[in-house]
Amino acid sequence: MKDNAANLLTLVRAAGIFPLVFCIPYADSTGCWIALAGYLLLILTDFLDGKVARRWGQVCDLGKDLDPVADRLMLMIFLPLLRLGYVSEQLVALLWGREVLIFFLRKLAAHAGFSIPARRSGKWRTALVYAFASLLLLGGALQLPPAPSWFTSPLPSVDLLRYAYDMLVILLAWTVALGTVYTLLDYYLAHWPLLRRIWRNPRAPFSTLAQT
């Protein structure tokens, strides 16, 4: 068990998101508090699995493959939030579109014989996504109505808590959106030489493209 502790933590994160996704649409205030606590625990596993792997010498190819899969599954938290109106369709599409394009880039690199490690910008963006989803879950736990569209500013309200919440949601939504676009460009520009060689000679074997 101890020899696979890091991978078990990653699997817990990958599997634990499913009960939250199915239960959040039907949860009351207490249920949303429980969902928020569960989501924060899953975030903690994302922090711990890498620490455990490095400290106990459990870094392996399986863990390197499982971790990005678990990270993508964590984005499923936005599906019930989308259904409840707490997040916009455009932002969810942007988040998933970025994952598809990064997956395509990693697939090209794998065929060329090398892997693409996680970049620092990607880690910061993941932290922002976690913070944004946690804030939306907090709004559900406090029984706050969904914030206005991220394209508009909330009107000043006598309820300072409500106004502060709306402003923070809009600010984080824009930060996540811009961070998502930035990290996508960061990944692609960092590997632009490979993409350029593939574009210039699309019929060449991938192994030769990695060497040229």
CSV table of C-alpha atoms in Angstrom, one decimal, residues 12-132:
chain,number,residue,atom,x,y,z
A,12,VAL,CA,-8.9,9.1,-5.0
A,13,ARG,CA,-9.0,12.5,-6.7
A,14,ALA,CA,-10.0,11.0,-10.1
A,15,ALA,CA,-12.8,8.9,-8.5
A,16,GLY,CA,-13.9,11.3,-5.8
A,17,ILE,CA,-15.1,14.0,-8.2
A,18,PHE,CA,-17.9,11.8,-9.6
A,19,PRO,CA,-20.1,11.7,-6.4
A,20,LEU,CA,-19.8,15.5,-6.2
A,21,VAL,CA,-20.9,16.0,-9.8
A,22,PHE,CA,-24.0,13.8,-9.4
A,23,CYS,CA,-25.0,15.1,-6.0
A,24,ILE,CA,-24.5,18.9,-6.2
A,25,PRO,CA,-27.5,19.6,-8.4
A,26,TYR,CA,-29.8,18.1,-5.7
A,27,ALA,CA,-28.0,19.4,-2.6
A,28,ASP,CA,-29.4,21.9,-0.1
A,29,SER,CA,-27.2,24.3,1.9
A,30,THR,CA,-25.9,21.6,4.1
A,31,GLY,CA,-25.2,19.4,1.1
A,32,CYS,CA,-23.3,22.2,-0.6
A,33,TRP,CA,-21.1,22.6,2.5
A,34,ILE,CA,-20.4,18.9,2.4
A,35,ALA,CA,-19.6,19.1,-1.3
A,36,LEU,CA,-17.3,22.1,-0.7
A,37,ALA,CA,-15.4,20.2,2.0
A,38,GLY,CA,-15.1,17.1,-0.2
A,39,TYR,CA,-13.8,19.2,-3.1
A,40,LEU,CA,-11.2,20.9,-0.9
A,41,LEU,CA,-10.1,17.4,0.2
A,42,LEU,CA,-9.7,16.4,-3.5
A,43,ILE,CA,-7.6,19.6,-4.0
A,44,LEU,CA,-5.4,18.5,-1.1
A,45,THR,CA,-4.7,15.2,-2.8
A,46,ASP,CA,-3.5,17.1,-5.8
A,47,PHE,CA,-1.0,18.8,-3.6
A,48,LEU,CA,0.0,15.7,-1.7
A,49,ASP,CA,0.5,13.1,-4.4
A,50,GLY,CA,3.5,14.9,-5.9
A,51,LYS,CA,5.0,15.5,-2.5
A,52,VAL,CA,4.6,11.9,-1.5
A,53,ALA,CA,5.9,10.6,-4.8
A,54,ARG,CA,9.1,12.7,-4.5
A,55,ARG,CA,9.7,12.1,-0.8
A,56,TRP,CA,9.1,8.3,-0.9
A,57,GLY,CA,10.8,7.8,-4.3
A,58,GLN,CA,7.5,6.8,-6.0
A,59,VAL,CA,7.9,8.9,-9.2
A,60,CYS,CA,6.9,6.7,-12.1
A,61,ASP,CA,5.4,6.8,-15.6
A,62,LEU,CA,2.1,5.6,-14.3
A,63,GLY,CA,1.8,8.5,-11.9
A,64,LYS,CA,2.8,11.0,-14.6
A,65,ASP,CA,0.0,9.6,-16.8
A,66,LEU,CA,-2.6,9.5,-14.1
A,67,ASP,CA,-2.1,13.0,-12.7
A,68,PRO,CA,-3.2,14.9,-15.8
A,69,VAL,CA,-6.1,12.6,-16.2
A,70,ALA,CA,-7.2,13.3,-12.7
A,71,ASP,CA,-6.7,17.0,-13.2
A,72,ARG,CA,-9.0,16.9,-16.3
A,73,LEU,CA,-11.7,15.0,-14.4
A,74,MET,CA,-11.6,17.7,-11.7
A,75,LEU,CA,-13.0,20.1,-14.3
A,76,MET,CA,-16.2,18.1,-14.2
A,77,ILE,CA,-17.1,20.1,-11.1
A,78,PHE,CA,-18.2,22.8,-13.5
A,79,LEU,CA,-20.9,20.6,-15.0
A,80,PRO,CA,-23.4,20.8,-12.1
A,81,LEU,CA,-22.4,24.4,-11.5
A,82,LEU,CA,-23.2,25.1,-15.2
A,83,ARG,CA,-26.6,23.4,-14.8
A,84,LEU,CA,-27.3,25.6,-11.7
A,85,GLY,CA,-26.3,28.8,-13.5
A,86,TYR,CA,-23.3,29.5,-11.4
A,87,VAL,CA,-20.8,29.5,-14.4
A,88,SER,CA,-21.2,30.5,-18.0
A,89,GLU,CA,-21.2,28.1,-21.0
A,90,GLN,CA,-18.4,30.2,-22.6
A,91,LEU,CA,-16.0,29.7,-19.7
A,92,VAL,CA,-16.7,26.0,-19.5
A,93,ALA,CA,-16.1,25.6,-23.2
A,94,LEU,CA,-12.9,27.5,-22.9
A,95,LEU,CA,-11.7,25.3,-20.0
A,96,TRP,CA,-12.4,22.1,-21.9
A,97,GLY,CA,-11.1,23.4,-25.2
A,98,ARG,CA,-7.8,24.2,-23.6
A,99,GLU,CA,-7.6,20.6,-22.3
A,100,VAL,CA,-8.3,19.1,-25.7
A,101,LEU,CA,-5.7,21.2,-27.4
A,102,ILE,CA,-3.1,20.4,-24.7
A,103,PHE,CA,-3.9,16.7,-25.1
A,104,PHE,CA,-3.4,17.0,-28.8
A,105,LEU,CA,0.0,18.6,-28.3
A,106,ARG,CA,1.1,15.9,-25.8
A,107,LYS,CA,0.0,13.3,-28.3
A,108,LEU,CA,2.2,14.8,-31.0
A,109,ALA,CA,5.1,14.9,-28.6
A,110,ALA,CA,4.6,11.3,-27.6
A,111,HIS,CA,4.7,10.2,-31.2
A,112,ALA,CA,7.9,12.1,-31.6
A,113,GLY,CA,9.5,10.3,-28.7
A,114,PHE,CA,9.4,12.7,-25.9
A,115,SER,CA,7.0,13.9,-23.2
A,116,ILE,CA,5.8,17.4,-22.3
A,117,PRO,CA,6.2,18.1,-18.6
A,118,ALA,CA,3.8,20.3,-16.7
A,119,ARG,CA,4.7,24.0,-17.0
A,120,ARG,CA,4.7,26.4,-14.1
A,121,SER,CA,2.0,28.5,-15.8
A,122,GLY,CA,-0.2,25.4,-16.0
A,123,LYS,CA,0.1,24.8,-12.2
A,124,TRP,CA,-0.8,28.4,-11.4
A,125,ARG,CA,-3.8,28.2,-13.8
A,126,THR,CA,-4.9,24.9,-12.0
A,127,ALA,CA,-4.8,26.7,-8.7
A,128,LEU,CA,-6.9,29.5,-10.1
A,129,VAL,CA,-9.5,27.0,-11.4
A,130,TYR,CA,-9.6,25.3,-8.0
A,131,ALA,CA,-10.1,28.6,-6.2
A,132,PHE,CA,-12.9,29.7,-8.7
